[in-house]
mmCIF file of C-alpha atoms (C1' of nucleotides) in Angstrom:
data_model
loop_
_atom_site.group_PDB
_atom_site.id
_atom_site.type_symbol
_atom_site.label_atom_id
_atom_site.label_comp_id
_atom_site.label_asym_id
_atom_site.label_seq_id
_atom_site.Cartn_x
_atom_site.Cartn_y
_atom_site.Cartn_z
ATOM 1 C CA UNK A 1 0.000 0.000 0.000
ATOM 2 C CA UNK A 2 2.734 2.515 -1.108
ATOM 3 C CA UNK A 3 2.421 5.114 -3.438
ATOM 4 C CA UNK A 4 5.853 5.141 -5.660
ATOM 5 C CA UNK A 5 8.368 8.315 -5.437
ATOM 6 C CA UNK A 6 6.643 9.368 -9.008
ATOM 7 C CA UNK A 7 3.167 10.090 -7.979
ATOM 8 C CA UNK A 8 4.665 11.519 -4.937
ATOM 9 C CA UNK A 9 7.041 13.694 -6.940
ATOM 10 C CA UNK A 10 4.300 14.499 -9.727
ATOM 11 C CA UNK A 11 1.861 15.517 -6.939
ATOM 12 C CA UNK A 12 4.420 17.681 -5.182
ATOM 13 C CA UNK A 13 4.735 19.428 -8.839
ATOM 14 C CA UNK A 14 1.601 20.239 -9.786
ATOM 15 C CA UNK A 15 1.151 21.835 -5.980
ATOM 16 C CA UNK A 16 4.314 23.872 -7.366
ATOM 17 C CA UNK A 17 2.476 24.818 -10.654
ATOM 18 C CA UNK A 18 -0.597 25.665 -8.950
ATOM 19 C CA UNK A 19 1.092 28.378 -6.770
ATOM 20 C CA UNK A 20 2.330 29.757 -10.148
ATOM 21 C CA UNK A 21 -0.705 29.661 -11.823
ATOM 22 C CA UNK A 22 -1.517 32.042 -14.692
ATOM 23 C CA UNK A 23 2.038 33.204 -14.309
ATOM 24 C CA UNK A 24 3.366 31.831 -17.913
ATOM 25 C CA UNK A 25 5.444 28.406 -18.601
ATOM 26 C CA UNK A 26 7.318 27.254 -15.692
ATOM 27 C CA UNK A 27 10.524 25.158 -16.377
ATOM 28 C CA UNK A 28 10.847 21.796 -15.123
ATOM 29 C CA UNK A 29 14.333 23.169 -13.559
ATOM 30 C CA UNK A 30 12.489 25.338 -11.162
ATOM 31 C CA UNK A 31 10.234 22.953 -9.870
ATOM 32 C CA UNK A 32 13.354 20.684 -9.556
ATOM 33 C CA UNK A 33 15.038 23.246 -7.351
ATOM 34 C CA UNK A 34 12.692 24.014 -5.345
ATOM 35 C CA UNK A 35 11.472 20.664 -4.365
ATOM 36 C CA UNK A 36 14.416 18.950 -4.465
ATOM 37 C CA UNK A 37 13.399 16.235 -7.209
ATOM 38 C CA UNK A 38 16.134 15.474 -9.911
ATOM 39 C CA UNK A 39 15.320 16.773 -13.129
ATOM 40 C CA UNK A 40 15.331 14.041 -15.359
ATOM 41 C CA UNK A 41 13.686 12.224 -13.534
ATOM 42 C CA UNK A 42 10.736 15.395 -13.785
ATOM 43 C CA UNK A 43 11.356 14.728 -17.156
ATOM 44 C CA UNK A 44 9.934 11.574 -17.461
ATOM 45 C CA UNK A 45 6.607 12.208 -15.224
ATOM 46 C CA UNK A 46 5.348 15.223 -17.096
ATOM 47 C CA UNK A 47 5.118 13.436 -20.154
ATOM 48 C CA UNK A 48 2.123 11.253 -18.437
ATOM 49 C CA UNK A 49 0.163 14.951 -16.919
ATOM 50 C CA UNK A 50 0.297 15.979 -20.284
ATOM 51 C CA UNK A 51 -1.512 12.968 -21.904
ATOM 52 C CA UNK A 52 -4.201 12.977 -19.201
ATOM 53 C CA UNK A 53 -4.571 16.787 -20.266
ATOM 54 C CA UNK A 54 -3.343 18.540 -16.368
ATOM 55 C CA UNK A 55 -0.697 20.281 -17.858
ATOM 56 C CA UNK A 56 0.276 22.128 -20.911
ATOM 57 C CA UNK A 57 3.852 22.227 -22.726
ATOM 58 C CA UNK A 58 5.916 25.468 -24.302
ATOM 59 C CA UNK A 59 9.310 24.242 -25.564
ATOM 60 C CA UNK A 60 12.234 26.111 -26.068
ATOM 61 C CA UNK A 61 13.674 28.956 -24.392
ATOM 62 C CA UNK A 62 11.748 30.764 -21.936
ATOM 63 C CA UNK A 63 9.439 27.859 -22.214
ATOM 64 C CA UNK A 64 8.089 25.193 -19.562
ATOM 65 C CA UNK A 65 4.885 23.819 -17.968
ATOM 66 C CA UNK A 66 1.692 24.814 -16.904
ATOM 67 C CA UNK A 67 -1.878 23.765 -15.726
ATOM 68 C CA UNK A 68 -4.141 23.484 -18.729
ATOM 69 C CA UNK A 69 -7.220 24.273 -15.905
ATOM 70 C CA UNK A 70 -7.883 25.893 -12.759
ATOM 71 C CA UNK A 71 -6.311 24.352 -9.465
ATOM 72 C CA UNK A 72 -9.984 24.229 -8.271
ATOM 73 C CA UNK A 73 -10.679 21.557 -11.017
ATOM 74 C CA UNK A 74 -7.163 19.532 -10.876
ATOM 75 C CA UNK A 75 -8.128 16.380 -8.352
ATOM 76 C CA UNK A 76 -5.196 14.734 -6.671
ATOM 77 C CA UNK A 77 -6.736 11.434 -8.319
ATOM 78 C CA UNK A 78 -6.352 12.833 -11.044
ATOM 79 C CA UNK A 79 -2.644 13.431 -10.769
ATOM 80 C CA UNK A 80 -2.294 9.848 -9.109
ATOM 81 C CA UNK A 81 -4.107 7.812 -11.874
ATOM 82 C CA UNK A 82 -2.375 9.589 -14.328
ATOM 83 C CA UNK A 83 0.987 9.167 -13.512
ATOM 84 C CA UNK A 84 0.468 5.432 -11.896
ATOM 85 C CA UNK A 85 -2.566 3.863 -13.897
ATOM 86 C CA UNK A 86 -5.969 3.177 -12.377
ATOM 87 C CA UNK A 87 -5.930 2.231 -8.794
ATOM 88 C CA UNK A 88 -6.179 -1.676 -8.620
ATOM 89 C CA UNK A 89 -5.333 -2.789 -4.799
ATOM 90 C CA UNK A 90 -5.430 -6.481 -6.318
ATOM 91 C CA UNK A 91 -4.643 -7.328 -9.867
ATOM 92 C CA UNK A 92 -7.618 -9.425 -10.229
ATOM 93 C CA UNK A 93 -10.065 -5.986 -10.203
ATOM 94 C CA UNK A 94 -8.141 -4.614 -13.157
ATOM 95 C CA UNK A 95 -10.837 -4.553 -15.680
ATOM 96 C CA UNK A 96 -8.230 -5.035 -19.161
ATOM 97 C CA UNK A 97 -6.558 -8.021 -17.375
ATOM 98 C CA UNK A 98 -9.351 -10.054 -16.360
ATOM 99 C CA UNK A 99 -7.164 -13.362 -17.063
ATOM 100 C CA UNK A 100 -5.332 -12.435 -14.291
ATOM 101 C CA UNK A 101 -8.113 -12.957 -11.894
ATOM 102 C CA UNK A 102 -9.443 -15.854 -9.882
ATOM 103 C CA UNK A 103 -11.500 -18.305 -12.423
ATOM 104 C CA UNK A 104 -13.996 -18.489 -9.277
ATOM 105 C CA UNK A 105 -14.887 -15.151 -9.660
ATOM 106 C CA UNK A 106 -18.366 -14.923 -8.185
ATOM 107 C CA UNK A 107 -17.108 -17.435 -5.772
ATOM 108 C CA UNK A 108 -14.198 -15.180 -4.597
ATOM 109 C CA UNK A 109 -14.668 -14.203 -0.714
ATOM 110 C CA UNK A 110 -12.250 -11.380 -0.826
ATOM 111 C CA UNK A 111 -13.145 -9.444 -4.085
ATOM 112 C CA UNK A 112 -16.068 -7.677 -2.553
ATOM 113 C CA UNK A 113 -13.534 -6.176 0.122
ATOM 114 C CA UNK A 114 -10.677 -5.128 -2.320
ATOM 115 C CA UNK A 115 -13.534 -3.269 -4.652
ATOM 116 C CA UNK A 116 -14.547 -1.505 -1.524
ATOM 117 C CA UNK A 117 -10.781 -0.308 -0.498
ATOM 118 C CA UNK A 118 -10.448 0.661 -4.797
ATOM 119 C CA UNK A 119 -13.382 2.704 -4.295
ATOM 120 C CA UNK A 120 -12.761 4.984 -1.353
ATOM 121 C CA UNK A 121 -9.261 5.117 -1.996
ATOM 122 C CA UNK A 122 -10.572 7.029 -5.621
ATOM 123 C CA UNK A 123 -13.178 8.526 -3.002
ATOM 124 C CA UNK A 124 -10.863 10.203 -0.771
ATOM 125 C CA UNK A 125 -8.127 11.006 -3.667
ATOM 126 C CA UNK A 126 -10.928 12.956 -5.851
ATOM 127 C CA UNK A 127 -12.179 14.496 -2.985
ATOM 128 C CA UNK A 128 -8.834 17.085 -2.482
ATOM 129 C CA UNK A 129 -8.191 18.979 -5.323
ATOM 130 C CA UNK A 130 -5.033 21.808 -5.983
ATOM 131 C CA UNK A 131 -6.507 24.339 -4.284
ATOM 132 C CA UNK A 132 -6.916 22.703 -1.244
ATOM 133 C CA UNK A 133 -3.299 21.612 -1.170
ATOM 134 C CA UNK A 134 -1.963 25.231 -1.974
ATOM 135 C CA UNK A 135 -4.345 27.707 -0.217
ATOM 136 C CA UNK A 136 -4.773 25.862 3.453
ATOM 137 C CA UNK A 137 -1.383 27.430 4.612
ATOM 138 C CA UNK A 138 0.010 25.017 7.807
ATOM 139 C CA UNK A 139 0.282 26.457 11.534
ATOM 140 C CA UNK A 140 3.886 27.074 12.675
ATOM 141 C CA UNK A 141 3.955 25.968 15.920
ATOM 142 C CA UNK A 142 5.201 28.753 18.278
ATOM 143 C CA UNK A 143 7.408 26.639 20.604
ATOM 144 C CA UNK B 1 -1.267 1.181 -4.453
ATOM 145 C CA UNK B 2 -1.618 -2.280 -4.961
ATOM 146 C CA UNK B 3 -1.310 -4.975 -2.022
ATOM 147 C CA UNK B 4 1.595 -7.693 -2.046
ATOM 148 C CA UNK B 5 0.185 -11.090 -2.870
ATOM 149 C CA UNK B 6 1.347 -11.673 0.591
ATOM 150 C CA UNK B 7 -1.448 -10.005 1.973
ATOM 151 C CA UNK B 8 -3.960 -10.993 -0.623
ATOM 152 C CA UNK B 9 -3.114 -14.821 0.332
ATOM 153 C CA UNK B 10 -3.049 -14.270 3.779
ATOM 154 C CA UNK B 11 -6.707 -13.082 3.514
ATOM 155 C CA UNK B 12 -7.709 -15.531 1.997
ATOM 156 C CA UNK B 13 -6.208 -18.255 3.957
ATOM 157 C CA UNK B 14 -8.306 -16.194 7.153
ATOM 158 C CA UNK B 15 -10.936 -16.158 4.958
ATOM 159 C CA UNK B 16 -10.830 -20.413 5.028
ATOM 160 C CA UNK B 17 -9.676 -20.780 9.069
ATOM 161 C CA UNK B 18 -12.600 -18.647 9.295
ATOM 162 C CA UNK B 19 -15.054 -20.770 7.727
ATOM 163 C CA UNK B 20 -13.631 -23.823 9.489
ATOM 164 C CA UNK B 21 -13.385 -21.685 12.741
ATOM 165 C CA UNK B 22 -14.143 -24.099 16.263
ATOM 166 C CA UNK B 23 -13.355 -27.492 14.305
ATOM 167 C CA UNK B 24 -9.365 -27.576 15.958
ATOM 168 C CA UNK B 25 -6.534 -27.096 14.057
ATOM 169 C CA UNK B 26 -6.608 -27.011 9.852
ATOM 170 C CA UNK B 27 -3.023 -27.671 8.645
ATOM 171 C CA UNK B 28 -1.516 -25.268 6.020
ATOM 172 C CA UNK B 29 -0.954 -28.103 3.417
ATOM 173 C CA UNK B 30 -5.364 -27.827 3.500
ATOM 174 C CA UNK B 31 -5.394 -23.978 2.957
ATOM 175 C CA UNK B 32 -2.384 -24.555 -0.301
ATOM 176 C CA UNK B 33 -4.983 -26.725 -1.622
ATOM 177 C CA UNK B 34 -7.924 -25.352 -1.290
ATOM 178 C CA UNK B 35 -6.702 -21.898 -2.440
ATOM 179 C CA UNK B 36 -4.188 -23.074 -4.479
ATOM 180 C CA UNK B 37 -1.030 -21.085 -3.208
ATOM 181 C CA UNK B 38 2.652 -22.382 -2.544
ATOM 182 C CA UNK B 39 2.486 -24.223 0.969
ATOM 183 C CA UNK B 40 5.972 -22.850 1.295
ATOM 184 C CA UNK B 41 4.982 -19.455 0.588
ATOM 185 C CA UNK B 42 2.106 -19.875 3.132
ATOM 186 C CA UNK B 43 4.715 -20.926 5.839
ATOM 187 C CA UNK B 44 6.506 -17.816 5.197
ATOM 188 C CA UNK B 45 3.282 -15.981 6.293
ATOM 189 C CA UNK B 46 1.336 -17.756 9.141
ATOM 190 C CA UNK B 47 4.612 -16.666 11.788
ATOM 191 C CA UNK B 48 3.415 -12.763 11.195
ATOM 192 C CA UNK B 49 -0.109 -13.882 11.897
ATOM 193 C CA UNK B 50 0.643 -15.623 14.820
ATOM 194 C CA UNK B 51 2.585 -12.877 16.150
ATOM 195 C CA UNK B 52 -0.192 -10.257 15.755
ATOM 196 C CA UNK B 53 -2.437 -13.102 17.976
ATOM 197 C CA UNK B 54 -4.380 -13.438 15.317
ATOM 198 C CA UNK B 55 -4.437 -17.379 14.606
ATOM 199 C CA UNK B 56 -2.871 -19.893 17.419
ATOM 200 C CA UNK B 57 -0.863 -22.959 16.043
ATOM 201 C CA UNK B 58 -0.581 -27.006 17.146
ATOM 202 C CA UNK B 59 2.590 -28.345 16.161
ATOM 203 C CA UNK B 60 3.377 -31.723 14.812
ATOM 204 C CA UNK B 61 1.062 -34.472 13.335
ATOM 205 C CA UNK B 62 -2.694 -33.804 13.207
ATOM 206 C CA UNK B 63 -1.641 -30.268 13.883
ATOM 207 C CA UNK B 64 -2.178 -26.505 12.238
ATOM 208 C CA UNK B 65 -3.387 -23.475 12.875
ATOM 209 C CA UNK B 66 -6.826 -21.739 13.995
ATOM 210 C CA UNK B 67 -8.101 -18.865 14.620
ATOM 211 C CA UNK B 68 -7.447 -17.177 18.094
ATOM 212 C CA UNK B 69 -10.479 -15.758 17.952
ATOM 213 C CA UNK B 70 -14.243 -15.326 16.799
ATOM 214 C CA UNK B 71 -14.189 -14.693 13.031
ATOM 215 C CA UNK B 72 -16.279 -11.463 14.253
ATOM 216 C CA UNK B 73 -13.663 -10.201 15.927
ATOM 217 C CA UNK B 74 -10.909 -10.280 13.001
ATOM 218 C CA UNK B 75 -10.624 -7.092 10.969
ATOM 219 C CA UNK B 76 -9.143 -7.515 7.678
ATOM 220 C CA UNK B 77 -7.441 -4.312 8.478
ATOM 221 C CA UNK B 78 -5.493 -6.296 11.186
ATOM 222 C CA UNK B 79 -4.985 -8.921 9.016
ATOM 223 C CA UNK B 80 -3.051 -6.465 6.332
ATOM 224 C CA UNK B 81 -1.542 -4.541 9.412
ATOM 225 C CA UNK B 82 -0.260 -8.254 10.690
ATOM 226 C CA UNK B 83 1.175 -9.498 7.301
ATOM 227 C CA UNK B 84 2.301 -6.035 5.698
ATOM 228 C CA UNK B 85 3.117 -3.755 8.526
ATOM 229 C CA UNK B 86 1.548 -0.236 8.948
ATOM 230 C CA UNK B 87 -0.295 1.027 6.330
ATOM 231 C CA UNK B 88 2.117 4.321 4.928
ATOM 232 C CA UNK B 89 1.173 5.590 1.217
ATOM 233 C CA UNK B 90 3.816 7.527 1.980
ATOM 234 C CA UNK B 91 7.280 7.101 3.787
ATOM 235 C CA UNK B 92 7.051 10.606 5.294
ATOM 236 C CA UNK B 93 4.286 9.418 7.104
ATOM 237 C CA UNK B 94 5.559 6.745 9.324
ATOM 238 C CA UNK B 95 6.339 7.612 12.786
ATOM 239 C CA UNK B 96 9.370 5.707 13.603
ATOM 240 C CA UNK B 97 11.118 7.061 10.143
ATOM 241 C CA UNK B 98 10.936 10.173 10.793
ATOM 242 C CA UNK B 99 14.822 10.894 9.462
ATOM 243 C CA UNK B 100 13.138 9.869 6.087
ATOM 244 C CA UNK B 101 10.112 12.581 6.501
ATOM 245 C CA UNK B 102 10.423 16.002 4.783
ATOM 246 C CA UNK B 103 12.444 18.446 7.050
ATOM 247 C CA UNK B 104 9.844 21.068 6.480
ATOM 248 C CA UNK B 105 7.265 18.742 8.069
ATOM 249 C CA UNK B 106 4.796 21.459 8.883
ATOM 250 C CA UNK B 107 4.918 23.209 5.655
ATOM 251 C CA UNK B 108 4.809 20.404 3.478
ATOM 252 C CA UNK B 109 2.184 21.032 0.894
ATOM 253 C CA UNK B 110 1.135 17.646 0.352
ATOM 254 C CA UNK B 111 1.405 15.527 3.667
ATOM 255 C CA UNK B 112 -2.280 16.267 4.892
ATOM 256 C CA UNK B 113 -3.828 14.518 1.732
ATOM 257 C CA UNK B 114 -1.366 11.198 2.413
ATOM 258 C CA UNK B 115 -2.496 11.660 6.103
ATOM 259 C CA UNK B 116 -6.257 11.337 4.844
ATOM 260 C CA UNK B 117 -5.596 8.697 2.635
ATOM 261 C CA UNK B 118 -4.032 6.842 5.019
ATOM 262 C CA UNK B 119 -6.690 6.908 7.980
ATOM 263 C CA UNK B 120 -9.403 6.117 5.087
ATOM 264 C CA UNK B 121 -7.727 3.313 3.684
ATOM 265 C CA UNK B 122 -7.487 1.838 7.455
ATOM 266 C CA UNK B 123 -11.173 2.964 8.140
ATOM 267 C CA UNK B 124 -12.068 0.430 5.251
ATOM 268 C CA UNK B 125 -10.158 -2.610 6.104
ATOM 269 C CA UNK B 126 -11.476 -2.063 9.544
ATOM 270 C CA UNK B 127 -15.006 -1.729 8.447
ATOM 271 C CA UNK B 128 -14.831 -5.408 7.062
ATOM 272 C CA UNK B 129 -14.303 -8.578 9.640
ATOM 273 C CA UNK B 130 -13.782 -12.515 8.433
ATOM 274 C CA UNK B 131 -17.481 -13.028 9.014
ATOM 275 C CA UNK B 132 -18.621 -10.354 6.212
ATOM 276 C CA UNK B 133 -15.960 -12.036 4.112
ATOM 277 C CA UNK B 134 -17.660 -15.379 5.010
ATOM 278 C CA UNK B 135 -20.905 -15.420 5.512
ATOM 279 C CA UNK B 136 -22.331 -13.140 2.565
ATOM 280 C CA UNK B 137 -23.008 -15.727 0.079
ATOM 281 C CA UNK B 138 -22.687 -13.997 -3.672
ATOM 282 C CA UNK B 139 -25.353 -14.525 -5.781
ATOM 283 C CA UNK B 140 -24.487 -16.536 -8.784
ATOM 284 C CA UNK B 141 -25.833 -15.045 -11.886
ATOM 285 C CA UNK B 142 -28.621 -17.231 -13.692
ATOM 286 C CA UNK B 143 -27.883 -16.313 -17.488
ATOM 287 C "C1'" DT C 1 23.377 31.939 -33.027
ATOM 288 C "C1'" DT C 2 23.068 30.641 -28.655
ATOM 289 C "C1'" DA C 3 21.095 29.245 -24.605
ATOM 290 C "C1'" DA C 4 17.297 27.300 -22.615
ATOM 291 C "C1'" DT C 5 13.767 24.156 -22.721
ATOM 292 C "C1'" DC C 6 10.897 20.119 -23.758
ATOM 293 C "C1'" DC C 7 11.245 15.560 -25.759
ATOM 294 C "C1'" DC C 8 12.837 10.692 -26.467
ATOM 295 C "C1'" DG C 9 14.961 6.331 -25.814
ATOM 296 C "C1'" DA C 10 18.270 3.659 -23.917
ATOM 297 C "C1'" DC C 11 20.707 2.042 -19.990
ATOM 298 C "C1'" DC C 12 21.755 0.751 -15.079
ATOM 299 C "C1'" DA C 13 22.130 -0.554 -10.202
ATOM 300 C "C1'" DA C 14 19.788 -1.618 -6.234
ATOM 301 C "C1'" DA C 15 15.825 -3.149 -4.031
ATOM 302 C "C1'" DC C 16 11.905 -5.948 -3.758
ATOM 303 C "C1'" DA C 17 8.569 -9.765 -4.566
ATOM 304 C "C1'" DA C 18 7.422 -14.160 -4.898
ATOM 305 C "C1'" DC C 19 8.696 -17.847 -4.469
ATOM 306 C "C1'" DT C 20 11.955 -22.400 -3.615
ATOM 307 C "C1'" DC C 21 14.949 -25.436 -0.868
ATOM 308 C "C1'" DG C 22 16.691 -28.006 2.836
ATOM 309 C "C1'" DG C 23 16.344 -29.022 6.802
ATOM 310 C "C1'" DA C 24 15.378 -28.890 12.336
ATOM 311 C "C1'" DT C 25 11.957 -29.659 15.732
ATOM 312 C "C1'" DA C 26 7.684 -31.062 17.849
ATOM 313 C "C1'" DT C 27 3.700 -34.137 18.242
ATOM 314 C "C1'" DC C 28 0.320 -37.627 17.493
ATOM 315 C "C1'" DA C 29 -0.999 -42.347 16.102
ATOM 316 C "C1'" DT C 30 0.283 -46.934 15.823
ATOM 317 C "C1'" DA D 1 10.055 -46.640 19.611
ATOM 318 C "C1'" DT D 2 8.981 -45.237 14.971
ATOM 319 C "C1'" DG D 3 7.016 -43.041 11.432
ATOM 320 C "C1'" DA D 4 4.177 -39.676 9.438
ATOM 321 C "C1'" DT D 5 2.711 -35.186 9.714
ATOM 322 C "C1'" DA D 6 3.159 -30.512 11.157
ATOM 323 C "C1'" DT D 7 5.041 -26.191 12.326
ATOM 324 C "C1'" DC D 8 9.266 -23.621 12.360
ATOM 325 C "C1'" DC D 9 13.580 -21.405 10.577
ATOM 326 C "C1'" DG D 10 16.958 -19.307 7.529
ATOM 327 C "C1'" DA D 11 19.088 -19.018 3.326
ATOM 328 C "C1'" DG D 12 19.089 -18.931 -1.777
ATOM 329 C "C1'" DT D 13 17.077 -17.752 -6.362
ATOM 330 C "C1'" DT D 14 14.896 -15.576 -10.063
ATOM 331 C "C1'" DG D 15 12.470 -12.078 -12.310
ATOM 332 C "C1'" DT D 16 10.466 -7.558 -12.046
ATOM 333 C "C1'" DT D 17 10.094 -2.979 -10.532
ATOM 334 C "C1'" DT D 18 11.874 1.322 -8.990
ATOM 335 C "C1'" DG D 19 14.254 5.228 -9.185
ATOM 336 C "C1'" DG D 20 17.049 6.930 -11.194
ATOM 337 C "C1'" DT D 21 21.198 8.429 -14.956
ATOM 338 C "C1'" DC D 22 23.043 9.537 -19.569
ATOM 339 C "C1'" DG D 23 23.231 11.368 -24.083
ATOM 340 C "C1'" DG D 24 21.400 13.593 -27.354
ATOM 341 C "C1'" DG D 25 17.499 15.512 -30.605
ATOM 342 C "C1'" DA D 26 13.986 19.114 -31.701
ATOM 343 C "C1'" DT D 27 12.087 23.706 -30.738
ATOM 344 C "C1'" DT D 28 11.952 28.396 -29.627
ATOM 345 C "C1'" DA D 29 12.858 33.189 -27.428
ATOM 346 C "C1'" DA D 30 16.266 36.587 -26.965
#
DNA sequence: TTAATCCCGACCAAACAACTCGGATATCAT
DNA sequence: ATGATATCCGAGTTGTTTGGTCGGGATTAA
């Protein structure tokens, strides 16, 4: 139940990209600096937030990324599916691989459970969005 | 976000104990057969079980393992807990590893959403015990 | 033209997952 | 006692995944 160091890293971008919103192209080498992520690495994440339409590419100098819609209407699911791939907790609820599951599948005891956990894990994901990540700003504790 | 197939076999070896739950010890060998998983792999996985109290074992012939208690009592949260360790999406999140946390804990953009995630994925596996697993009968479809 | 940027594909080392193997040890039935 | 059946234990193995790196190509603003 671990989410790899790319949606991780890809999350932590877009956060970056929504504090810079409607400011032009940001480069992937700012992002990089700022949250300490290597930059090829950036590189090969942005790629997927493009396809799934959450950002927007300008190439060349003075070029970079930026959200193709408001930071209201980016969901962290969003982000997560598209750099990871649907959420499957088991392989067998993977709807393209259905070879992969159990033959007994009306028989199988567990399914029922896993669909649950694949739901409310999409629940709670969809449920935060940019915004919410950017704008709640955290307490400093005084001590 | 997917779950180790140790976890999805230890289920589902509860899942039988469970059904054969007050009629003494079942032996692994029973469990590889009926579910069809590597008896070796199941040894490797019964010792974390037993160690979280959740199944009690009777060594030597006529011998195996049972549950420790009523399948009522058995979340399947405690289950993945036993078999997997703590439920972290992220690193950053568990509290002995703190070294590998963010050093700007408190202004880390993203942590609250893992945090979330987290407690909701635990609220699920905790909402479901052996005897939901068990005793809801699917329906077969007709056609 | 030059520097910055996205883009693309290959490569790589370490870690992990999912087993397998070979026994040692305990216990019951005969 | 002696097997047969179990749990127990630790190490080895094999393939995949992860988290990168590296080198360069294409594009564009200054």
């Amino acid at each position: 139940m671990k989410l790899s160091a790319r949606v991780e890293y890809g999350v932590r971008a877009m956060a970056v990209l929504a504090i810079y919103y409607q400011t032009g192209p940001l480069p992937l080498r700012e992002i990089a600096e700022q949250e300490k992520i290597s930059l090829k690495f950036l590189e090969q994440i942005f790629p997927d937030l493009k396809k799934a339409n959450l950002v927007e590419s300008a190439r060349g100098s003075q070029g970079g990324y930026m959200l193709s819609k408001s930071p209201n209407d980016v969901k962290v699911g969003d982000i997560v599916r598209a750099v990871e791939g649907p959420i499957t907790p088991v392989d067998c609820l993977s709807e393209i691989d259905t070879k992969a599951c159990c033959d007994r599948k009306d028989a199988c005891l567990t399914r029922q459970v896993w669909e649950k956990l694949r739901d409310r894990i999409n629940d709670v994901l969809d449920e935060v969005t940019l915004i919410e990540l950017v704008d709640i700003k955290p307490v400093y504790k005084s001590s």
